[in-house]
PDB file of C-alpha atoms in Angstrom:
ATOM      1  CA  UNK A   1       0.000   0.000   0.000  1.00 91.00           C
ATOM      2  CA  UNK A   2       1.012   3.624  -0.904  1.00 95.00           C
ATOM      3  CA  UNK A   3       0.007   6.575   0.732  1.00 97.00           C
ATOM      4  CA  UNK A   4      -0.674   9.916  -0.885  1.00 97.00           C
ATOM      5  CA  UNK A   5      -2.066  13.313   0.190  1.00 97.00           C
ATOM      6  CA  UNK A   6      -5.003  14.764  -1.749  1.00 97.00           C
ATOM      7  CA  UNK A   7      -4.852  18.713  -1.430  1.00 95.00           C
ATOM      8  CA  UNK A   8      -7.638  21.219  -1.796  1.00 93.00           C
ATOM      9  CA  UNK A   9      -7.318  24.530  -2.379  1.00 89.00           C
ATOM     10  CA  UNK A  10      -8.825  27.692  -3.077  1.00 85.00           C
ATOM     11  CA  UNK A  11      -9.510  27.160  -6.908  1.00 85.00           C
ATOM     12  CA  UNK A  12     -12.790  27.796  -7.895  1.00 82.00           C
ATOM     13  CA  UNK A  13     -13.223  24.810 -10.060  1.00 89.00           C
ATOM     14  CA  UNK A  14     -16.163  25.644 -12.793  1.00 94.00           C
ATOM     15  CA  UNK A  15     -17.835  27.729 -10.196  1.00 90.00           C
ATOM     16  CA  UNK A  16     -16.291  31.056  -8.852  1.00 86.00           C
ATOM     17  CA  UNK A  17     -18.890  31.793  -6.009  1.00 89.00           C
ATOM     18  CA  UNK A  18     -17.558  32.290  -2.919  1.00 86.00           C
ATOM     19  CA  UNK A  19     -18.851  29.316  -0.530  1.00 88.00           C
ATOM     20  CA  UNK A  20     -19.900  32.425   2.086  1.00 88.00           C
ATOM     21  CA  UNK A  21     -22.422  33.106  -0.858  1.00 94.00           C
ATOM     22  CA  UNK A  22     -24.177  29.398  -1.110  1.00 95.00           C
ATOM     23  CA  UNK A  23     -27.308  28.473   0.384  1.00 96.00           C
ATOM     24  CA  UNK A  24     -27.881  26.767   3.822  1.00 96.00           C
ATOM     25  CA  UNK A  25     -29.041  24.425   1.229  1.00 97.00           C
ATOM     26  CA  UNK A  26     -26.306  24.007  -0.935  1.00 96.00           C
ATOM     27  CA  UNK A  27     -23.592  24.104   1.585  1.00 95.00           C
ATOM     28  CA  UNK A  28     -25.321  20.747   3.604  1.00 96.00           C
ATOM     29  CA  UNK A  29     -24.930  18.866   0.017  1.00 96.00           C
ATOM     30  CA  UNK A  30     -21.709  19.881  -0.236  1.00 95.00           C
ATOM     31  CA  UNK A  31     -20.484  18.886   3.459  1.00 94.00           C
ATOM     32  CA  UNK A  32     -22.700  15.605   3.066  1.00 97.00           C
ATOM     33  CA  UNK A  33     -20.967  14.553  -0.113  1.00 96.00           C
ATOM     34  CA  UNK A  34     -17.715  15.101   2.088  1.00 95.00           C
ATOM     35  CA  UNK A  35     -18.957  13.382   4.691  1.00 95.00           C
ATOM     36  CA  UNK A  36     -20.261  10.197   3.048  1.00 97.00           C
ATOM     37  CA  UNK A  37     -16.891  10.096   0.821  1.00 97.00           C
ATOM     38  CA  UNK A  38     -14.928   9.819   3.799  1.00 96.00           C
ATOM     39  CA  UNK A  39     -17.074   7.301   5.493  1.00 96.00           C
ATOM     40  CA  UNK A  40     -16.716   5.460   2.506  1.00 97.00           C
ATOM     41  CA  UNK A  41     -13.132   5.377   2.195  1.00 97.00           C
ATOM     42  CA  UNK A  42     -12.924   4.656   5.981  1.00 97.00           C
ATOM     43  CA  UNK A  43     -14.988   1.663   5.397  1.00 97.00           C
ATOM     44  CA  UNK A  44     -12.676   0.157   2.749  1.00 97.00           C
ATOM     45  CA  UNK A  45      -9.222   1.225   4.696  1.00 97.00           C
ATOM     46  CA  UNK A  46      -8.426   3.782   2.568  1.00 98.00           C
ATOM     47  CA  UNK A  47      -8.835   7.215   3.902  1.00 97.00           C
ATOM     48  CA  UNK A  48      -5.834   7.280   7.037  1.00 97.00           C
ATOM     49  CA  UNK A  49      -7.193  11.032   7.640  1.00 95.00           C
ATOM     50  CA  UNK A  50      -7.921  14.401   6.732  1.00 94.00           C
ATOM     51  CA  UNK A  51      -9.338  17.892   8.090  1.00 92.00           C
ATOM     52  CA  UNK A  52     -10.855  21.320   6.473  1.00 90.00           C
ATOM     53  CA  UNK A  53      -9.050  24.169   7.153  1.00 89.00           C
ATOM     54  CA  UNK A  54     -10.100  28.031   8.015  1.00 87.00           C
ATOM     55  CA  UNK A  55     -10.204  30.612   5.341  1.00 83.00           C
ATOM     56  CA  UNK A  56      -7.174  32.054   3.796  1.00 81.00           C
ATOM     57  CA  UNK A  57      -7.723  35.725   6.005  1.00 81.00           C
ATOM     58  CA  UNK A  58      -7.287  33.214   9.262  1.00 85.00           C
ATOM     59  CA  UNK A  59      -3.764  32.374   7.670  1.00 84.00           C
ATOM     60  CA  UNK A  60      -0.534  32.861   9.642  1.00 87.00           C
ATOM     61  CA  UNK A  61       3.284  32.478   8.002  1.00 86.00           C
ATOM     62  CA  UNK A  62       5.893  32.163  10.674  1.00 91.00           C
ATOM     63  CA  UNK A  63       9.672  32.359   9.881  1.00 93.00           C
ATOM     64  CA  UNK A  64      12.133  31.809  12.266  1.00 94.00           C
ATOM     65  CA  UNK A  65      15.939  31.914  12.344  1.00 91.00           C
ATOM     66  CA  UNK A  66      16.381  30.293  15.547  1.00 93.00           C
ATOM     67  CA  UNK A  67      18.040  33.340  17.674  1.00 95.00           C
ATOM     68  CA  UNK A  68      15.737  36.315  17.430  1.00 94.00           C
ATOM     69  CA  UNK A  69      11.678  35.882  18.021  1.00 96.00           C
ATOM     70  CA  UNK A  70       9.931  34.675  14.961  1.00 95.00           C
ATOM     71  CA  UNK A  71       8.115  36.572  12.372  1.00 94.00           C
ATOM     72  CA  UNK A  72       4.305  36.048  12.271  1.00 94.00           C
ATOM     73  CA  UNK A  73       2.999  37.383   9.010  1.00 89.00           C
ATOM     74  CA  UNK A  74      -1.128  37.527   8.950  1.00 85.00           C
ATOM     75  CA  UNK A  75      -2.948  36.428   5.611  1.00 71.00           C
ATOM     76  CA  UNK A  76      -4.498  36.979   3.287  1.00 67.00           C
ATOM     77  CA  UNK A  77      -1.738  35.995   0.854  1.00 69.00           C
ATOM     78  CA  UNK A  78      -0.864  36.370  -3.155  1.00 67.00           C
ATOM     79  CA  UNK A  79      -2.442  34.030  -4.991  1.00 67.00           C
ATOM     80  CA  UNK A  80      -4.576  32.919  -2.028  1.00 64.00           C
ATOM     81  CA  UNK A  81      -6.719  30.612  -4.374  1.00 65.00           C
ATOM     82  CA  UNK A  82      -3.900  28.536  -3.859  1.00 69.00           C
ATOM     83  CA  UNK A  83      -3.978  27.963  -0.205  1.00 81.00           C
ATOM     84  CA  UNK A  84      -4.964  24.946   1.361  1.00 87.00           C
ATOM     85  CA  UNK A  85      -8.462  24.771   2.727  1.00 90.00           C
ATOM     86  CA  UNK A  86      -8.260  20.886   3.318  1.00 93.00           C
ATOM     87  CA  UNK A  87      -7.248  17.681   3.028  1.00 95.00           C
ATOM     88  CA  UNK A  88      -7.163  13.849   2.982  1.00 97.00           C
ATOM     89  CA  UNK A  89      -4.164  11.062   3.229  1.00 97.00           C
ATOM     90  CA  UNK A  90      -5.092   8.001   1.329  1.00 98.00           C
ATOM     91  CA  UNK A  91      -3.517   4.359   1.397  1.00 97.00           C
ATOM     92  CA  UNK A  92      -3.701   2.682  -1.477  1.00 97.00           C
ATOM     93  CA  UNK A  93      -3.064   0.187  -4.142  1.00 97.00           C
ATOM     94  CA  UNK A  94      -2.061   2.426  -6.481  1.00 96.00           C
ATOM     95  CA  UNK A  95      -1.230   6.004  -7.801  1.00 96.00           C
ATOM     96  CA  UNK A  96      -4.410   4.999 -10.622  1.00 97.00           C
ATOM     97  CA  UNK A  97      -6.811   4.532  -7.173  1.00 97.00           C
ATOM     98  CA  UNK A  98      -5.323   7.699  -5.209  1.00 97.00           C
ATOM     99  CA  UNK A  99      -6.683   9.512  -8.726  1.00 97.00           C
ATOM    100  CA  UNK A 100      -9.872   7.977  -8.686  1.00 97.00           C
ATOM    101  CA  UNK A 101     -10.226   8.991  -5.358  1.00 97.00           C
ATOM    102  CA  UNK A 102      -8.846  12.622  -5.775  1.00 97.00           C
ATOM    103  CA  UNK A 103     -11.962  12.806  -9.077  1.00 97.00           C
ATOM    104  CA  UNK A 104     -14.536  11.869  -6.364  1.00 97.00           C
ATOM    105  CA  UNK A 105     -13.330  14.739  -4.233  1.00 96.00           C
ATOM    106  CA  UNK A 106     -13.462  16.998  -7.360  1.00 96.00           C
ATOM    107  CA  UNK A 107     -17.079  16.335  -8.346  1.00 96.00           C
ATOM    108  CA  UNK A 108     -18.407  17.768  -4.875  1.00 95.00           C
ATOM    109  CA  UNK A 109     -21.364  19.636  -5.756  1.00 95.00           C
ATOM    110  CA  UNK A 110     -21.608  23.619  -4.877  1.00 94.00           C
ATOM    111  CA  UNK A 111     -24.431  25.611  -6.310  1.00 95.00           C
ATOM    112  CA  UNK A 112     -27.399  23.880  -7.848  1.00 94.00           C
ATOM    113  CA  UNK A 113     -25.880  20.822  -7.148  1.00 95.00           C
ATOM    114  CA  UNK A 114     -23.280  21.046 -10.379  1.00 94.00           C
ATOM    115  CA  UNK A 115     -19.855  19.464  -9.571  1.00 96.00           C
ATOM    116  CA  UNK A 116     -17.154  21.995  -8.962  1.00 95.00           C
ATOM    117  CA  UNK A 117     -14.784  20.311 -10.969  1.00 96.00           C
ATOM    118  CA  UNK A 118     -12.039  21.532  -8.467  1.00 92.00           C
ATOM    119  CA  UNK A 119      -8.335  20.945  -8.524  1.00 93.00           C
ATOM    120  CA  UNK A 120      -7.372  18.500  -6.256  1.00 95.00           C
ATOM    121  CA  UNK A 121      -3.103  18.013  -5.947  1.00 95.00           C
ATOM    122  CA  UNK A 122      -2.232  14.478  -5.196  1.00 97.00           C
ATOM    123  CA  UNK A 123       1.067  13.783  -4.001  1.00 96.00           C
ATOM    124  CA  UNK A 124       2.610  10.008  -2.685  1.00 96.00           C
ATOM    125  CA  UNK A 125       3.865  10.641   0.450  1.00 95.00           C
ATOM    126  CA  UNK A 126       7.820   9.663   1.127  1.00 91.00           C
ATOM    127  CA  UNK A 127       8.437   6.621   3.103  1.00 86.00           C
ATOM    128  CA  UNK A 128      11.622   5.210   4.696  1.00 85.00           C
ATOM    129  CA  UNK A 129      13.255   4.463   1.514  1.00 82.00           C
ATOM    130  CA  UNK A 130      12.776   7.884  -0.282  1.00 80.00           C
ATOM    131  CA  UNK A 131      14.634   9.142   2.632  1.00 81.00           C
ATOM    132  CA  UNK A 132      17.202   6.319   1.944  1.00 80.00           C
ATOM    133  CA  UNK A 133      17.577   7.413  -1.824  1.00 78.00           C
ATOM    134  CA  UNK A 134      18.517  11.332  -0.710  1.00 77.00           C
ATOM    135  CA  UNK A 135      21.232  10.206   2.221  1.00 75.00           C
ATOM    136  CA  UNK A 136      22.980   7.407   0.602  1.00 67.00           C
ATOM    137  CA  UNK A 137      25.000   7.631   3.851  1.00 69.00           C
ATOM    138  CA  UNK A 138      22.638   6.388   6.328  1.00 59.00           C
TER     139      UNK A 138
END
C-alpha cells in the first residue's frame, strides 16, 4: 500500500462563487458529499485522515531563524486561491486509485448541485526508503 495526500485549495473549479455566498441548502450537500466520501473510504481502509481548514484571512506564516523571536505574518496571501483549505491522506493500491479517489473529491457539488470540478493536488507521500535514496549515507 502507498500513501498519498489529496490537497484542496482555493480554486474555484467551474464555479467562482464564494462558498460564504451558497445556500444553507447548498452548503449541507456539499459537506454531506464530504462526509459520506470519507465514510466510505474509511470503510474500505483507505482514507488514514484528513481535516478542512479556516479561510485564507485566518492564515498565519511564521519564519524563524532560531536566535531572534519569529516573524508572524497575517494572511491573506498572493495568490490565495492557492492555499490549502483541506485535506485527505489516502492508502492505497495504487497512484491509478489515489486519482480515482482525488476525481470523487473533485465532483463535490456547490451551487445547484453542479460538480465543482475543483483541482485536487495528489502527491505520494515519502516513506523510509525515499529518505534512503537522498542520504545514501545512512
Amino acid at each position: 500500500m502507498t500513501k498519498f495526500l489529496l490537497t484542496v485549495d482555493y480554486s474555484p473549479g467551474v464555479i467562482d462563487m464564494p462558498m460564504l455566498e451558497w445556500s444553507p441548502e447548498e452548503i449541507k450537500a456539499h459537506m454531506d458529499y464530504y462526509r459520506e466520501l470519507n465514510e466510505r473510504l474509511r470503510a474500505s481502509g483507505e482514507l488514514i485522515g484528513g481535516e478542512s481548514l479556516t479561510r485564507p484571512d485566518q492564515a498565519k506564516k511564521v519564519t524563524a531563524d532560531g536566535v531572534s523571536a519569529p516573524v508572524v505574518t497575517d494572511g491573506p496571501f498572493p495568490e490565495s486561491k492557492e492555499l490549502l483549505a483541506g485535506y485527505q491522506i489516502v492508502d492505497v493500491e495504487s497512484e491509478e486509485r489515489a486519482i480515482e479517489i482525488a476525481a470523487l473529491v473533485s465532483q463535490v457539488p456547490g451551487p445547484g448541485g453542479v460538480p465543482l470540478q475543483q483541482p485536487i493536488g495528489v502527491r505520494r507521500v515519502m516513506g523510509p526508503a525515499d529518505f534512503e535514496e537522498l542520504n545514501p549515507l545512512g
